[in-house]
Short mmCIF file of C-alpha atoms in Angstrom, two decimals:
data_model
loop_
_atom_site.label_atom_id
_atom_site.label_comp_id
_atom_site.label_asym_id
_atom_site.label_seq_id
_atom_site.Cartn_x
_atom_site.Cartn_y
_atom_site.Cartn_z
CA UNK A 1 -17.99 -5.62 18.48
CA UNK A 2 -15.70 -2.22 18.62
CA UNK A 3 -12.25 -2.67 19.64
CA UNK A 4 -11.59 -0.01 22.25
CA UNK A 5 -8.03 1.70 21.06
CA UNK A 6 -8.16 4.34 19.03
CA UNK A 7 -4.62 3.75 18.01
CA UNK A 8 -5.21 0.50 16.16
CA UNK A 9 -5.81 1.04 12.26
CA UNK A 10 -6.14 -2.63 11.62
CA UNK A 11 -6.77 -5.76 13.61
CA UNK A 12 -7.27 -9.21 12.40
CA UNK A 13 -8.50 -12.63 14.91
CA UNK A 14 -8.32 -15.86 13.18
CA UNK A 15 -8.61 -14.22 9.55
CA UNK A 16 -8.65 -17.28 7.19
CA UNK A 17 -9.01 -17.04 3.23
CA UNK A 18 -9.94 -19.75 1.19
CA UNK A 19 -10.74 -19.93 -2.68
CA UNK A 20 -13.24 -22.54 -3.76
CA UNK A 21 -13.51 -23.44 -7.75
CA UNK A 22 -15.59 -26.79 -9.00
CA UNK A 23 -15.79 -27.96 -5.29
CA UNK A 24 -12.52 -27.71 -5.09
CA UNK A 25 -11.38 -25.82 -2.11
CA UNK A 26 -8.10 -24.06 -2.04
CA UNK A 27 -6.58 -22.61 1.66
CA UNK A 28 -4.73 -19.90 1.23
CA UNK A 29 -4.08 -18.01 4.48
CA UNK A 30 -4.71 -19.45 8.09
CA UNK A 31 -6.02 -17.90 11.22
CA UNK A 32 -3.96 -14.76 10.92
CA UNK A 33 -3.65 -12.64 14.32
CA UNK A 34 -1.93 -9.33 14.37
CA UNK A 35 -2.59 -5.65 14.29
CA UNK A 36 -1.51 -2.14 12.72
CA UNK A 37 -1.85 1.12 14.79
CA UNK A 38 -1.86 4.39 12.69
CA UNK A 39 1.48 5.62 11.52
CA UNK A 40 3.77 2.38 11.44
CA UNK A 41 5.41 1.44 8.69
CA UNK A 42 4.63 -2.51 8.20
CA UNK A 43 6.46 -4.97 5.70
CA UNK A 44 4.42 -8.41 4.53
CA UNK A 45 7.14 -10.44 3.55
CA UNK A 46 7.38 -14.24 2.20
CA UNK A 47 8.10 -16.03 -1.19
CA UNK A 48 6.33 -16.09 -4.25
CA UNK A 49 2.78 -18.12 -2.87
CA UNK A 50 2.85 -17.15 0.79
CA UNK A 51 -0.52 -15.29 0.39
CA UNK A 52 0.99 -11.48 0.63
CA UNK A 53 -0.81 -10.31 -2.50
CA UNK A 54 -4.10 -12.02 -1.08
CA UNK A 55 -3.58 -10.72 2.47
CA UNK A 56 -3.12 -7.01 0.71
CA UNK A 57 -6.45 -7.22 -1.09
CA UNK A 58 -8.12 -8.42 2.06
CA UNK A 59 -6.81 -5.41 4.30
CA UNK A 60 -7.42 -3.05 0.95
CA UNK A 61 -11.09 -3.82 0.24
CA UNK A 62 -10.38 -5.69 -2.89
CA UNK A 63 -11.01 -9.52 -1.26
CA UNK A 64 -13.25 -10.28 1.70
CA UNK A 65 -11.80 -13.07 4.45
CA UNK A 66 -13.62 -16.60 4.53
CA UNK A 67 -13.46 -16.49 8.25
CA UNK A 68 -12.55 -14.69 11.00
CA UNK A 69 -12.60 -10.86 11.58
CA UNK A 70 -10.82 -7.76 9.98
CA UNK A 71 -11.42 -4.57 12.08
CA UNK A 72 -10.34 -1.61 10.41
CA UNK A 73 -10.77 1.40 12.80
CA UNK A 74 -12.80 -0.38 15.17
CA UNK A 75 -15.08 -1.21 12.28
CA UNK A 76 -15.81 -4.80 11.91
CA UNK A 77 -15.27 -5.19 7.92
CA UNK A 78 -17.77 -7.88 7.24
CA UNK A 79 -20.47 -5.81 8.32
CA UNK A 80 -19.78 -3.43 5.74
CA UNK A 81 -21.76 -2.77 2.33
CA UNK A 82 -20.64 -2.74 -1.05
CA UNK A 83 -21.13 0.96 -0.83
CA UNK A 84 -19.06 1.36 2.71
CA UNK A 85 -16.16 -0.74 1.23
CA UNK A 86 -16.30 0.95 -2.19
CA UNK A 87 -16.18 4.31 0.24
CA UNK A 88 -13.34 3.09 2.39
CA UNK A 89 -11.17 1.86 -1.16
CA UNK A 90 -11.88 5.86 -2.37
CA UNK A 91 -10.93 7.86 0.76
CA UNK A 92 -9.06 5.85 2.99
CA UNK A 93 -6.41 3.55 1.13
CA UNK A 94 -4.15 3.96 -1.88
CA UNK A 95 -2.36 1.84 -3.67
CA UNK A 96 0.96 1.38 -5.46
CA UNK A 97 1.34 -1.49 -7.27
CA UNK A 98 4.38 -3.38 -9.19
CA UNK A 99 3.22 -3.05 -12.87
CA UNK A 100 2.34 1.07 -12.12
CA UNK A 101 -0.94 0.69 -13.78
CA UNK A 102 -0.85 4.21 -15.63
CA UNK A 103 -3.05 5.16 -18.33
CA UNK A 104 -0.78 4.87 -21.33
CA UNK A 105 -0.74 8.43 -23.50
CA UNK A 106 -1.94 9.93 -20.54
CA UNK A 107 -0.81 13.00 -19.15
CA UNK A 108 0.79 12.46 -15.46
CA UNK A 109 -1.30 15.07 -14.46
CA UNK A 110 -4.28 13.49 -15.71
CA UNK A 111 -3.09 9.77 -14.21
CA UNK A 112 -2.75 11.55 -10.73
CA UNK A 113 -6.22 12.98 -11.02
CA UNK A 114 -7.84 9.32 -11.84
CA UNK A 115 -8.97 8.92 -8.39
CA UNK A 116 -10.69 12.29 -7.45
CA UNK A 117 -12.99 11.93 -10.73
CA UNK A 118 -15.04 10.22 -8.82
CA UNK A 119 -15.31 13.27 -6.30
CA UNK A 120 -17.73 16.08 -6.27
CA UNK A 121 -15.17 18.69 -6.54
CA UNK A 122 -14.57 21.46 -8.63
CA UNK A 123 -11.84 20.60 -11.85
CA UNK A 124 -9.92 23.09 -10.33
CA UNK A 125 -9.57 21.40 -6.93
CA UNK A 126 -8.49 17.79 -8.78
CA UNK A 127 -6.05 20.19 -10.57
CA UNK A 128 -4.59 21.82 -7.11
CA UNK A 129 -4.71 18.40 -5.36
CA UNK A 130 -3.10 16.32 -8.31
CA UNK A 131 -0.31 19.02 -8.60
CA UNK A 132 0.74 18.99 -5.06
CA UNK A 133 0.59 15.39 -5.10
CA UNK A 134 3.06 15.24 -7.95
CA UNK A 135 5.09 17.68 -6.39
CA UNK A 136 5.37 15.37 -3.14
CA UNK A 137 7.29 13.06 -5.32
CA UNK A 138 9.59 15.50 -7.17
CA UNK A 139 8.13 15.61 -10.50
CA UNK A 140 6.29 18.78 -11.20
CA UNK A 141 8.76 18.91 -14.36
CA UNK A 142 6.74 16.15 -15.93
CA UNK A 143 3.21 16.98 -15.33
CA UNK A 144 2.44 17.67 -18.57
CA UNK A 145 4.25 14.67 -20.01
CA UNK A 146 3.02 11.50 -21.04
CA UNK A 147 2.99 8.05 -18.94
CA UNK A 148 4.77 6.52 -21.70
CA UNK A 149 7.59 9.26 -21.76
CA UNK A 150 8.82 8.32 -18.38
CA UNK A 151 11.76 5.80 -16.96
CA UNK A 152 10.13 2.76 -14.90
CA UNK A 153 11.23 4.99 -11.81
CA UNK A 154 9.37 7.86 -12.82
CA UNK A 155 6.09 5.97 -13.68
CA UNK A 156 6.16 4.31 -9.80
CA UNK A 157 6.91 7.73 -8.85
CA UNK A 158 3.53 8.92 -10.80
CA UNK A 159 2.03 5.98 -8.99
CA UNK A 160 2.93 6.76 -5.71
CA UNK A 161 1.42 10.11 -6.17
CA UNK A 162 -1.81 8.99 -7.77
CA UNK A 163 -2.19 6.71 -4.14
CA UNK A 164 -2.04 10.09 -2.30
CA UNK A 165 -3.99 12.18 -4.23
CA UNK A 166 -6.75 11.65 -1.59
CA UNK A 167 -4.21 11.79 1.34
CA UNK A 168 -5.20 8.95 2.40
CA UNK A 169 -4.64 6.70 5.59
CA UNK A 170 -2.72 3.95 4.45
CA UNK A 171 -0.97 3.26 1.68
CA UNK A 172 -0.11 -0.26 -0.08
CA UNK A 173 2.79 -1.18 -1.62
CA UNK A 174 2.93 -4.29 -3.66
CA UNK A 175 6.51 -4.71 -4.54
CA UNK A 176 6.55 -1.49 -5.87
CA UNK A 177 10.41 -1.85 -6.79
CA UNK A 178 10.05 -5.64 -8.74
CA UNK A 179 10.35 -3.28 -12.26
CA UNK A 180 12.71 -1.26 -11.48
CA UNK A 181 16.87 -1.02 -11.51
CA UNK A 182 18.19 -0.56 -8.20
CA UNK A 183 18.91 3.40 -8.49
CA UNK A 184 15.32 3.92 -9.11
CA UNK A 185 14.25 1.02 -6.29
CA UNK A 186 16.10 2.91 -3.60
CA UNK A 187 14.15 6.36 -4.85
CA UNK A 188 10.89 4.84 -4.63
CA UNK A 189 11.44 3.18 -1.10
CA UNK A 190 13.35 7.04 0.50
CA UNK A 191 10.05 8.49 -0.98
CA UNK A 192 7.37 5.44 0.68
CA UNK A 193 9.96 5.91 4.03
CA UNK A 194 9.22 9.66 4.14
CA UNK A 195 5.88 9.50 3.86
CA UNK A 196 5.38 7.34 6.46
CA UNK A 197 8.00 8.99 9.01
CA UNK A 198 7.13 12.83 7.69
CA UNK A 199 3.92 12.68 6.62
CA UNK A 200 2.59 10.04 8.53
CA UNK A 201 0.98 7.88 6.63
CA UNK A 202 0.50 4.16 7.50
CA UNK A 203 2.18 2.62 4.76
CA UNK A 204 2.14 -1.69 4.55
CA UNK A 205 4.48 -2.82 2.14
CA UNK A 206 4.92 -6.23 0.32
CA UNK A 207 7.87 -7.89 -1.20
CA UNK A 208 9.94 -10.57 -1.08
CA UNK A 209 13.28 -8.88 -0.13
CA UNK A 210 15.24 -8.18 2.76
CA UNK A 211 16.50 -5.28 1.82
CA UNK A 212 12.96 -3.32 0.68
CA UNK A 213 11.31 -4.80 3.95
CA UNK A 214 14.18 -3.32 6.60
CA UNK A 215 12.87 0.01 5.61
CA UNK A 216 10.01 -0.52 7.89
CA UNK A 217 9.47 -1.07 11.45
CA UNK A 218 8.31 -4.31 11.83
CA UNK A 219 8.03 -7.29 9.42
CA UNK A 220 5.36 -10.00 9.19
CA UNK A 221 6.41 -13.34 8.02
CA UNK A 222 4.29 -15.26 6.23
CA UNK A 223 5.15 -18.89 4.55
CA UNK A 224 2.33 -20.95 3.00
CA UNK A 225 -0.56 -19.05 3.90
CA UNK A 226 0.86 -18.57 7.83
CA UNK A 227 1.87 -15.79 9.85
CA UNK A 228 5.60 -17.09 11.01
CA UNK A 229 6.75 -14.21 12.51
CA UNK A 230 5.96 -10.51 13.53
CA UNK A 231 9.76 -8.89 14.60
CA UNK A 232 10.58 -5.26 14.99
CA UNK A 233 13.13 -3.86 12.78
CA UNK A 234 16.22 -2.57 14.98
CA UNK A 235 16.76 1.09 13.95
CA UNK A 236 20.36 0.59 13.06
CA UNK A 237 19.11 -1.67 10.30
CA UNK A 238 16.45 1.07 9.12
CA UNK A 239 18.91 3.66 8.97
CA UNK A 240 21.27 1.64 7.14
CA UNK A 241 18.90 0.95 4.27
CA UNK A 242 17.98 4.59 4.31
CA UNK A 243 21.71 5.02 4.02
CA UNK A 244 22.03 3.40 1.08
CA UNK A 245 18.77 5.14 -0.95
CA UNK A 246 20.90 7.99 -0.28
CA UNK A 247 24.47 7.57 -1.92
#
């Protein structure tokens, strides 16, 4: 089946998750309906259980859906091999997540290059491409540093570049500011906000506050595994949140 809009990144029908341990079978998201088109910014918001986290790895490659269907660019996913999702997780997504997942006593440099390692490319095209990615995010003054030199706000900051090393599609954001003081919170989220609105990258955040979700345009709500809401986000209330990244 090919879903005939070329503007949809991501559609789901009826995508269900369930975990199942010693017969024991767990629900943990329920018929899920919505869809992404290329270039929104997208919050998944809900408290702690809700199934975010799990709904993340589903739309990132990481989890597969029990039932259902997950189209990502017309592509139903469950049709795809190992190899095709492996692909997809290289070139297509990134991913910031809460606990940065550097390399410790690693160089930035060499953190932000992680991903291409796996590319046939000359070492001095991962050099060029991790450098500009760093520079994206305003630290070409630390490349050379180690990851466990840096504040918490630099090291998300080191993440976020490491997710665009490949410029990729979309980007994932799994409460990317839960570590951080609120200074270095409102960096990260002008720097996620400006990639999505000047660089245009699809960018699908998760978190559990109001605040970090008004930065995008719409907000799915999800409580106890189902989808409660799908709202836009007046632009008033964007800019306002912008506002305050910027004092």
């Amino acid at each position: 089946m090919v879903i005939n809009s070329v503007s949809e990144l991501i559609k789901t029908e009826n995508l269900s998750k369930e975990y199942t341990n010693d017969e024991v079978v767990t629900p943990v998201l329920y018929d899920l309906n919505f869809t992404i088109k290329s270039g929104e910014f997208i919050s998944i918001m809900g408290p702690s259980g809700s199934g975010k986290s799990t709904l993340m790895h589903i739309l990132g490659f990481l989890d597969k859906l029990t039932s259902g269907q997950y189209f990502f660019e017309s592509k139903d996913v469950s049709t795809l091999s190992e190899d095709e999702l492996a692909s997809l997780r290289l070139s297509q997504v990134g991913f910031v997540f809460q606990q940065f997942n550097l390399l410790p006593k690693t160089t930035v440099l060499d953190n932000v290059k992680l991903p291409l390692l796996y590319l046939d490319i000359p070492d001095s095209e991962r050099i060029a491409k991790a450098q500009q990615a760093i520079k994206s995010v305003g630290l070409e003054h630390r490349e050379m540093y180690l990851s466990n030199q840096l504040s918490g706000g630099e090291k998300q900051r080191v993440a976020i570049a490491r997710a665009l090393v490949n410029n990729p599609k979309l980007i994932f954001a799994d409460e990317p500011t839960g570590n951080l003081d609120s200074k270095s919170g409102e960096q990260v989220m002008k720097i996620l906000y400006d990639l999505n609105t000047k660089a245009g990258h699809t960018i699908i955040l998760v978190t559990h506050e109001t605040y970090t979700a008004e930065h995008a345009q719409r907000i799915l709500r999800l409580k106890d595994g189902r989808l409660i809401g799908d709202e836009l986000v007046p632009e008033e209330v964007r800019r306002k949140a912008l506002k305050n990244d910027l004092k």
